[in-house]
Amino acid sequence: GIQVEQSPPDLILQEGANSTLRCNFSDSVNNLQWFHQNPWGQLINLFYIPSGTKQNGRLSATTVATERYSLLYISSSQTTDSGVYFCAVETQGGSEKLVFGKGTKLTVNP
Amino acid sequence: KAGVTQTPRYLIKTRGQQVTLSCSPISGHRSVSWYQQTPGQGLQFLFEYFSETQRNKGNFPGRFSGRQFSNSRSEMNVSTLELGDSALYLCASSYRALEGYEQYFGPGTRLTVT
């Protein structure tokens, strides 16, 4: 099956710093989503981004489907950005099943 | 629009018991998927339902089952609970976007098996 790899696994930043999280996937996909898992476990949608670039405030994401990777940029990080960021891909073939990476655990220190 | 809701939020069960978890999707979403999250295995797909039909099933034993009702609400059942079933169970509802489906997750049910 498709493999989804996220890097780095852990990231520690000082408040105000910028960061880039990467997601590589091993096969063509219909869709890619980025999520932030809050301390209570809920997955919060950040981006639905099968291709191209999107921005939402301090966050932006780029997916280059032909090269099978996506990047999540966080600028001017805040302590509330702490948590685990997941990349998930929807494989081709009619299934809505999402295959998740193992996540990047981000810690933003004040 | 209300988000995906899951009940109960927390549950403690004993080995050998069975459990039923419930999920109500976002209004208008007809597809519901279930995922299990554990520290060791991460987020894994359990099953997917659309219009009361199971369209896909993940690689889980038959003790895990689910169903979807005509109002799109879904339940999953785990019978003969094992310690390893302790996990966060997440439900997602989705709608057809331009490319693929966009999925929205509920807050999860945290199951502890003792």
CSV table of N, CA and C in Angstrom, one decimal, chain A residues 10 13 42 45 52 61 75:
chain,number,residue,atom,x,y,z
A,10,ASP,N,10.0,15.2,15.2
A,10,ASP,CA,9.9,16.2,16.4
A,10,ASP,C,10.6,17.5,16.0
A,13,LEU,N,10.7,24.7,18.8
A,13,LEU,CA,10.9,26.0,18.3
A,13,LEU,C,10.7,27.0,19.4
A,42,GLN,N,-8.6,15.8,19.2
A,42,GLN,CA,-9.4,16.0,18.0
A,42,GLN,C,-8.5,16.5,16.8
A,45,ASN,N,-9.0,20.3,10.9
A,45,ASN,CA,-8.6,20.4,9.5
A,45,ASN,C,-7.8,21.7,9.3
A,52,GLY,N,-1.1,22.4,-5.6
A,52,GLY,CA,-1.0,23.8,-5.6
A,52,GLY,C,-0.7,24.3,-4.2
A,61,ALA,N,0.4,25.9,2.8
A,61,ALA,CA,0.7,24.6,2.4
A,61,ALA,C,0.9,24.5,0.9
A,75,SER,N,4.5,30.2,10.0
A,75,SER,CA,5.3,31.4,10.3
A,75,SER,C,4.9,32.0,11.6
